[in-house]
Amino acid sequence: MKPIATLLAAAAALTLTAQDAAIGARVHGLVPMGNLRNLTDSQVGLGAAVYVSIPLSRGLVLRPLVGAQFIPKGDTLGLTGTKTSIASVDLMVDALWFPDEDPEHGPYLIGAVGGQQWRVSATGTSPSTQSATRLGLNGGLGYQFTPRLGVEVRGFWSPIDKTLTATGLMLGATARF
């Protein structure tokens, strides 16, 4: 728990030093791929995050965030009568690069890295629960329509264990307050 407290303190310190920092939120849908698709029978998930947007230069913005994802129970491929749901809590940092150097309008690239606490819960014929904290990576494209509203498309990856890797796509909307 100590590393999480340290990361939160560092994120808070960054927000105090940034003059133009803004709080924002992201809501997104998840389309699981690979192992996740097999575990949840391709159930679509939902997620949300709260972030602090910190401009570093005209074209670069950092967004430390706390978020969560949930994929509802779906039939597990190969295990008749078993349903599996997946959830995660995330502590990540997004880096946004605006090629036009205008973080209030236009397209941008996203890269993110951080920690993810995963929970995989199966019920029915083969019940089990698995939790793991792992590295999470994602990246994609976004478009800022106004200084407050944008959309993003991302791919995500995180190894939950040796036989299970979380991969998929996220489609979301962002709002700065």
Coordinates of N, CA and C in Angstrom, one line a residue:
M1 N 0.8 -1.2 0.0 CA 0.0 0.0 0.0 C 0.9 1.3 0.0
K2 N 2.1 1.1 0.5 CA 3.0 2.3 0.6 C 3.3 2.9 -0.8
P3 N 3.6 2.0 -1.9 CA 3.8 2.6 -3.2 C 2.6 3.4 -3.7
I4 N 1.4 3.0 -3.4 CA 0.2 3.7 -3.9 C 0.1 5.0 -3.2
A5 N 0.4 5.1 -1.9 CA 0.4 6.3 -1.2 C 1.4 7.3 -1.7
T6 N 2.6 6.8 -2.1 CA 3.7 7.6 -2.6 C 3.3 8.2 -4.0
L7 N 2.7 7.3 -4.8 CA 2.2 7.8 -6.1 C 1.2 8.9 -6.0
L8 N 0.2 8.7 -5.1 CA -0.8 9.7 -4.9 C -0.2 11.0 -4.4
A9 N 0.7 10.9 -3.5 CA 1.4 12.1 -3.0 C 2.1 12.8 -4.1
A10 N 2.8 12.1 -4.9 CA 3.5 12.7 -6.1 C 2.6 13.4 -7.0
A11 N 1.4 12.7 -7.3 CA 0.4 13.3 -8.2 C -0.1 14.6 -7.6
A12 N -0.4 14.6 -6.3 CA -0.9 15.8 -5.6 C 0.2 16.9 -5.6
A13 N 1.4 16.6 -5.5 CA 2.5 17.6 -5.5 C 2.6 18.2 -6.9
L14 N 2.4 17.3 -8.0 CA 2.4 17.9 -9.3 C 1.3 18.8 -9.6
T15 N 0.1 18.5 -9.0 CA -1.0 19.4 -9.2 C -0.8 20.8 -8.5
L16 N -0.1 20.8 -7.4 CA 0.2 22.0 -6.7 C 1.1 22.9 -7.5
T17 N 2.0 22.3 -8.3 CA 3.0 23.1 -9.0 C 2.5 23.6 -10.4
A18 N 1.5 22.9 -10.9 CA 1.0 23.3 -12.2 C 0.0 24.4 -12.1
Q19 N 0.2 25.5 -12.8 CA -0.6 26.7 -12.7 C -2.0 26.4 -13.5
D20 N -1.9 25.7 -14.6 CA -3.1 25.5 -15.4 C -3.7 24.2 -15.2
A21 N -3.5 23.5 -14.1 CA -4.1 22.2 -13.9 C -5.6 22.3 -13.8
A22 N -6.2 21.2 -14.3 CA -7.7 21.1 -14.3 C -8.1 19.7 -13.9
I23 N -9.2 19.6 -13.2 CA -9.7 18.3 -12.9 C -10.6 17.8 -14.0
G24 N -10.6 16.5 -14.3 CA -11.5 16.0 -15.3 C -12.0 14.6 -15.0
A25 N -12.8 14.1 -15.9 CA -13.3 12.7 -15.8 C -13.4 12.1 -17.2
R26 N -13.3 10.8 -17.2 CA -13.5 10.0 -18.4 C -14.4 8.9 -18.1
V27 N -15.4 8.6 -19.0 CA -16.2 7.4 -19.0 C -16.0 6.7 -20.3
H28 N -15.9 5.4 -20.2 CA -15.6 4.6 -21.4 C -16.3 3.2 -21.4
G29 N -16.4 2.7 -22.6 CA -16.9 1.3 -22.8 C -15.7 0.5 -23.1
L30 N -15.7 -0.8 -22.7 CA -14.6 -1.7 -23.0 C -15.1 -2.9 -23.9
V31 N -14.3 -3.2 -24.9 CA -14.5 -4.3 -25.7 C -13.4 -5.3 -25.4
P32 N -13.6 -6.4 -24.7 CA -12.6 -7.3 -24.4 C -12.1 -8.1 -25.6
M33 N -10.8 -8.5 -25.6 CA -10.3 -9.3 -26.7 C -9.5 -10.4 -26.1
G34 N -9.1 -11.4 -26.8 CA -8.2 -12.5 -26.4 C -8.8 -13.2 -25.2
N35 N -8.0 -13.4 -24.1 CA -8.4 -14.1 -22.9 C -9.6 -13.6 -22.3
L36 N -9.8 -12.3 -22.2 CA -11.0 -11.7 -21.6 C -12.2 -12.0 -22.4
R37 N -12.2 -12.0 -23.7 CA -13.3 -12.3 -24.5 C -13.8 -13.8 -24.2
N38 N -12.8 -14.7 -24.0 CA -13.2 -16.1 -23.8 C -13.8 -16.3 -22.4
L39 N -13.3 -15.5 -21.4 CA -13.8 -15.6 -20.0 C -15.1 -15.0 -19.8
T40 N -15.5 -14.0 -20.5 CA -16.7 -13.3 -20.3 C -17.7 -13.4 -21.5
D41 N -17.4 -14.3 -22.4 CA -18.3 -14.5 -23.6 C -18.6 -13.2 -24.3
S42 N -17.5 -12.4 -24.5 CA -17.5 -11.1 -25.2 C -18.4 -10.0 -24.6
Q43 N -18.7 -10.1 -23.3 CA -19.5 -9.1 -22.7 C -18.8 -7.7 -22.8
V44 N -19.5 -6.7 -23.1 CA -19.0 -5.3 -23.1 C -18.9 -4.8 -21.7
G45 N -17.8 -4.1 -21.4 CA -17.7 -3.5 -20.0 C -17.8 -2.0 -20.0
L46 N -17.8 -1.5 -18.8 CA -17.8 0.0 -18.6 C -16.7 0.4 -17.7
G47 N -16.3 1.6 -17.8 CA -15.2 2.1 -16.9 C -15.4 3.6 -16.7
A48 N -14.6 4.1 -15.7 CA -14.6 5.6 -15.5 C -13.3 5.9 -14.8
A49 N -12.9 7.2 -14.9 CA -11.7 7.6 -14.2 C -11.8 9.1 -13.9
V50 N -11.1 9.5 -12.9 CA -11.0 10.9 -12.5 C -9.5 11.3 -12.6
Y51 N -9.2 12.4 -13.2 CA -7.8 12.8 -13.5 C -7.6 14.2 -13.2
V52 N -6.3 14.6 -13.2 CA -5.8 16.0 -13.1 C -5.1 16.2 -14.4
S53 N -5.5 17.2 -15.2 CA -4.8 17.5 -16.4 C -3.7 18.6 -16.1
I54 N -2.4 18.2 -16.4 CA -1.3 19.1 -16.1 C -0.6 19.4 -17.4
P55 N -0.7 20.6 -17.9 CA 0.0 21.0 -19.1 C 1.5 21.2 -18.8
L56 N 2.4 20.5 -19.6 CA 3.8 20.6 -19.4 C 4.5 21.5 -20.4
S57 N 3.9 21.6 -21.6 CA 4.4 22.5 -22.6 C 3.2 22.7 -23.5
R58 N 3.3 23.4 -24.6 CA 2.2 23.7 -25.5 C 1.6 22.4 -26.1
G59 N 2.4 21.4 -26.3 CA 1.9 20.2 -26.9 C 1.9 19.0 -26.1
L60 N 2.3 19.0 -24.8 CA 2.4 17.9 -23.9 C 1.6 18.1 -22.6
V61 N 0.7 17.1 -22.3 CA -0.1 17.2 -21.1 C 0.0 15.9 -20.4
L62 N 0.2 15.9 -19.1 CA 0.2 14.7 -18.2 C -1.2 14.7 -17.5
R63 N -1.7 13.4 -17.3 CA -3.0 13.2 -16.6 C -2.8 12.1 -15.6
P64 N -2.4 12.3 -14.4 CA -2.4 11.3 -13.4 C -3.9 11.0 -13.1
L65 N -4.3 9.7 -13.0 CA -5.7 9.3 -12.8 C -5.9 8.1 -11.9
V66 N -7.1 8.1 -11.4 CA -7.6 6.9 -10.6 C -8.8 6.5 -11.4
G67 N -8.9 5.2 -11.7 CA -10.0 4.7 -12.5 C -10.5 3.3 -12.1
A68 N -11.5 2.8 -12.7 CA -12.0 1.5 -12.5 C -12.7 1.0 -13.8
Q69 N -12.7 -0.3 -14.0 CA -13.3 -1.0 -15.1 C -14.1 -2.1 -14.5
F70 N -15.2 -2.5 -15.2 CA -16.0 -3.7 -14.9 C -16.6 -4.3 -16.1
I71 N -16.3 -5.6 -16.2 CA -16.9 -6.4 -17.3 C -17.9 -7.4 -16.6
P72 N -19.2 -7.4 -16.9 CA -20.1 -8.2 -16.2 C -20.0 -9.7 -16.5
K73 N -20.7 -10.5 -15.7 CA -20.6 -11.9 -15.8 C -21.0 -12.4 -17.2
G74 N -20.2 -13.3 -17.8 CA -20.5 -13.9 -19.0 C -20.2 -15.4 -19.0
D75 N -20.7 -16.2 -19.8 CA -20.4 -17.6 -19.9 C -18.9 -17.8 -20.2
T76 N -18.2 -18.6 -19.4 CA -16.8 -18.9 -19.6 C -16.7 -20.0 -20.7
L77 N -15.9 -19.7 -21.8 CA -15.7 -20.6 -22.8 C -15.1 -21.9 -22.3
G78 N -15.7 -23.1 -22.6 CA -15.1 -24.3 -22.2 C -15.5 -24.8 -20.8
L79 N -16.1 -24.0 -20.0 CA -16.6 -24.3 -18.6 C -18.1 -24.2 -18.5
T80 N -18.8 -25.2 -18.9 CA -20.3 -25.1 -18.9 C -20.8 -24.8 -17.5
G81 N -21.7 -23.8 -17.4 CA -22.3 -23.5 -16.1 C -21.5 -22.5 -15.3
T82 N -20.4 -22.0 -15.8 CA -19.5 -21.1 -15.1 C -19.6 -19.7 -15.8
K83 N -19.8 -18.7 -14.9 CA -19.9 -17.3 -15.4 C -18.8 -16.5 -14.7
T84 N -18.1 -15.7 -15.5 CA -16.9 -14.9 -15.0 C -17.1 -13.4 -15.2
S85 N -16.8 -12.7 -14.1 CA -16.8 -11.2 -14.2 C -15.4 -10.7 -13.9
I86 N -15.0 -9.6 -14.4 CA -13.7 -9.0 -14.3 C -13.8 -7.5 -13.9
A87 N -13.0 -7.1 -12.9 CA -13.0 -5.7 -12.5 C -11.5 -5.3 -12.3
S88 N -11.3 -4.0 -12.4 CA -9.9 -3.5 -12.1 C -10.1 -2.1 -11.5
V89 N -9.1 -1.8 -10.6 CA -8.9 -0.4 -10.1 C -7.6 0.0 -10.6
D90 N -7.5 1.2 -11.1 CA -6.2 1.7 -11.8 C -5.7 2.9 -11.2
L91 N -4.4 3.0 -11.1 CA -3.6 4.2 -10.8 C -2.6 4.4 -11.9
M92 N -2.9 5.3 -12.8 CA -2.1 5.4 -14.0 C -1.8 6.9 -14.3
V93 N -0.8 7.1 -15.3 CA -0.5 8.4 -15.7 C -0.6 8.4 -17.3
D94 N -1.5 9.2 -17.8 CA -1.6 9.4 -19.2 C -0.6 10.5 -19.7
A95 N 0.0 10.3 -20.8 CA 0.7 11.4 -21.5 C 0.0 11.7 -22.8
L96 N -0.4 12.9 -23.0 CA -1.1 13.3 -24.2 C -0.1 14.2 -25.0
W97 N 0.0 13.9 -26.3 CA 0.8 14.8 -27.2 C -0.1 15.3 -28.3
F98 N -0.2 16.7 -28.3 CA -1.0 17.4 -29.3 C 0.0 17.9 -30.4
P99 N 0.0 17.3 -31.6 CA 1.0 17.7 -32.7 C 0.8 19.1 -33.1
D100 N -0.4 19.7 -33.0 CA -0.7 21.1 -33.4 C -0.3 22.0 -32.2
E101 N 0.1 21.5 -31.1 CA 0.5 22.3 -29.9 C -0.7 23.1 -29.4
D102 N -1.9 22.6 -29.5 CA -3.1 23.2 -29.0 C -3.9 22.2 -28.2
P103 N -3.6 22.1 -26.8 CA -4.3 21.1 -26.0 C -5.8 21.4 -25.8
E104 N -6.3 22.5 -26.4 CA -7.8 22.7 -26.2 C -8.6 22.4 -27.5
H105 N -7.9 22.1 -28.6 CA -8.6 21.7 -29.8 C -7.8 20.8 -30.6
G106 N -8.4 19.8 -31.3 CA -7.7 19.0 -32.3 C -7.3 17.6 -31.8
P107 N -6.6 16.9 -32.7 CA -6.2 15.5 -32.4 C -5.0 15.4 -31.4
Y108 N -4.9 14.2 -30.8 CA -3.8 13.9 -29.9 C -3.5 12.4 -29.8
L109 N -2.3 12.1 -29.5 CA -1.9 10.7 -29.2 C -1.8 10.5 -27.7
I110 N -2.1 9.3 -27.2 CA -2.2 9.0 -25.8 C -1.3 7.8 -25.5
G111 N -0.5 7.9 -24.5 CA 0.2 6.7 -24.0 C 0.0 6.7 -22.5
A112 N -0.2 5.6 -21.9 CA -0.4 5.5 -20.4 C 0.3 4.3 -19.8
V113 N 0.7 4.5 -18.6 CA 1.4 3.4 -17.8 C 1.0 3.6 -16.4
G114 N 0.9 2.4 -15.7 CA 0.6 2.5 -14.2 C 0.3 1.1 -13.7
G115 N -0.3 1.1 -12.5 CA -0.6 -0.1 -11.8 C -2.1 -0.4 -11.9
Q116 N -2.5 -1.7 -12.0 CA -3.9 -2.1 -12.1 C -4.1 -3.2 -11.1
Q117 N -5.1 -3.1 -10.3 CA -5.5 -4.2 -9.3 C -6.6 -4.9 -10.0
W118 N -6.4 -6.2 -10.4 CA -7.4 -6.9 -11.1 C -8.1 -7.9 -10.2
R119 N -9.4 -8.2 -10.5 CA -10.1 -9.2 -9.7 C -11.0 -10.0 -10.7
V120 N -10.7 -11.3 -10.8 CA -11.4 -12.2 -11.7 C -12.3 -13.1 -10.8
S121 N -13.6 -13.0 -11.0 CA -14.5 -13.8 -10.1 C -15.4 -14.7 -11.0
A122 N -15.3 -16.0 -10.7 CA -16.1 -17.0 -11.5 C -17.1 -17.6 -10.5
T123 N -18.3 -17.8 -10.9 CA -19.4 -18.5 -10.1 C -20.0 -19.6 -11.0
G124 N -20.6 -20.5 -10.3 CA -21.2 -21.7 -11.0 C -20.5 -23.0 -10.8
T125 N -20.3 -23.7 -11.8 CA -19.7 -25.1 -11.8 C -18.3 -25.0 -11.3
S126 N -17.5 -24.1 -11.7 CA -16.1 -24.0 -11.3 C -15.8 -22.6 -10.7
P127 N -16.3 -22.4 -9.4 CA -16.1 -21.1 -8.8 C -14.6 -20.8 -8.4
S128 N -14.2 -19.5 -8.6 CA -12.9 -19.1 -8.2 C -12.8 -17.6 -8.1
T129 N -11.9 -17.1 -7.4 CA -11.6 -15.7 -7.3 C -10.1 -15.5 -7.4
Q130 N -9.7 -14.6 -8.2 CA -8.3 -14.3 -8.4 C -8.0 -12.8 -8.3
S131 N -7.1 -12.4 -7.6 CA -6.7 -10.9 -7.5 C -5.2 -10.8 -7.8
A132 N -4.8 -9.8 -8.5 CA -3.4 -9.5 -8.8 C -3.2 -8.0 -9.1
T133 N -2.1 -7.5 -8.7 CA -1.7 -6.1 -9.1 C -0.6 -6.2 -10.1
R134 N -0.9 -5.6 -11.2 CA 0.1 -5.7 -12.4 C 0.3 -4.4 -13.1
L135 N 1.3 -4.4 -13.9 CA 1.6 -3.2 -14.8 C 0.5 -3.2 -15.8
G136 N 0.0 -2.0 -16.1 CA -1.0 -1.8 -17.2 C -0.4 -0.8 -18.2
L137 N -0.6 -1.0 -19.5 CA -0.2 -0.1 -20.5 C -1.4 0.1 -21.4
N138 N -1.6 1.3 -22.0 CA -2.6 1.5 -23.0 C -2.1 2.7 -23.9
G139 N -2.7 2.8 -25.0 CA -2.3 3.9 -26.0 C -3.4 4.0 -27.0
G140 N -3.4 5.2 -27.6 CA -4.4 5.4 -28.7 C -4.4 6.8 -29.2
L141 N -5.6 7.2 -29.7 CA -5.9 8.5 -30.3 C -7.0 9.2 -29.6
G142 N -7.0 10.5 -29.6 CA -8.1 11.3 -29.0 C -8.3 12.5 -29.9
Y143 N -9.4 13.1 -29.6 CA -9.8 14.4 -30.3 C -10.4 15.3 -29.3
Q144 N -9.9 16.5 -29.1 CA -10.4 17.5 -28.2 C -11.3 18.4 -29.0
F145 N -12.7 18.3 -28.8 CA -13.6 19.1 -29.6 C -13.7 20.6 -29.1
T146 N -13.7 20.7 -27.8 CA -13.7 22.0 -27.1 C -12.7 22.0 -26.0
P147 N -12.4 23.1 -25.3 CA -11.5 23.0 -24.2 C -12.0 22.0 -23.1
R148 N -13.2 21.7 -23.1 CA -13.8 20.8 -22.0 C -14.1 19.4 -22.4
L149 N -14.5 19.2 -23.7 CA -15.0 17.9 -24.2 C -14.1 17.2 -25.2
G150 N -13.9 15.9 -25.1 CA -13.1 15.2 -26.0 C -13.5 13.7 -26.1
V151 N -13.0 13.0 -27.1 CA -13.2 11.5 -27.2 C -11.9 10.8 -27.4
E152 N -11.9 9.6 -27.0 CA -10.6 8.8 -27.1 C -10.9 7.3 -27.5
V153 N -10.0 6.7 -28.2 CA -10.0 5.3 -28.6 C -8.7 4.8 -28.2
R154 N -8.7 3.7 -27.4 CA -7.4 3.2 -26.8 C -7.4 1.7 -26.9
G155 N -6.2 1.1 -27.0 CA -6.0 -0.3 -26.8 C -5.4 -0.5 -25.4
F156 N -5.7 -1.5 -24.7 CA -5.1 -1.8 -23.4 C -4.5 -3.2 -23.3
W157 N -3.5 -3.3 -22.4 CA -2.8 -4.5 -22.1 C -2.3 -4.6 -20.7
S158 N -2.5 -5.7 -20.0 CA -2.0 -6.0 -18.7 C -2.0 -7.5 -18.4
P159 N -0.9 -8.0 -18.0 CA -0.8 -9.5 -17.8 C -1.3 -9.7 -16.3
I160 N -2.5 -10.4 -16.2 CA -3.0 -10.7 -14.9 C -2.3 -11.9 -14.3
D161 N -2.0 -13.0 -15.0 CA -1.2 -14.1 -14.6 C -0.5 -14.7 -15.8
K162 N 0.1 -15.8 -15.7 CA 0.9 -16.5 -16.8 C -0.1 -16.9 -17.9
T163 N -1.3 -17.3 -17.6 CA -2.3 -17.8 -18.6 C -3.4 -16.8 -18.9
L164 N -3.4 -15.6 -18.3 CA -4.4 -14.6 -18.6 C -3.8 -13.2 -18.7
T165 N -4.1 -12.7 -19.9 CA -3.7 -11.3 -20.2 C -4.9 -10.5 -20.6
A166 N -5.0 -9.3 -19.9 CA -6.2 -8.5 -20.2 C -5.8 -7.6 -21.4
T167 N -6.5 -7.7 -22.5 CA -6.4 -6.9 -23.7 C -7.7 -6.5 -24.2
G168 N -7.8 -5.4 -24.9 CA -9.0 -5.0 -25.5 C -9.0 -3.5 -26.0
L169 N -10.2 -3.0 -26.3 CA -10.3 -1.6 -26.8 C -11.2 -0.9 -25.8
M170 N -10.9 0.4 -25.7 CA -11.7 1.3 -24.9 C -12.2 2.5 -25.8
L171 N -13.4 2.9 -25.7 CA -13.9 4.0 -26.4 C -14.6 4.9 -25.4
G172 N -14.1 6.1 -25.2 CA -14.5 7.0 -24.1 C -14.7 8.4 -24.5
A173 N -15.3 9.1 -23.5 CA -15.5 10.6 -23.6 C -14.8 11.2 -22.4
T174 N -14.2 12.4 -22.6 CA -13.6 13.1 -21.5 C -14.2 14.4 -21.3
A175 N -14.1 14.9 -20.0 CA -14.7 16.2 -19.7 C -13.7 16.8 -18.7
R176 N -13.3 18.1 -18.9 CA -12.5 18.9 -17.9 C -13.5 19.9 -17.3
F177 N -13.2 20.1 -16.0 CA -14.1 21.0 -15.2 C -13.4 22.3 -14.9

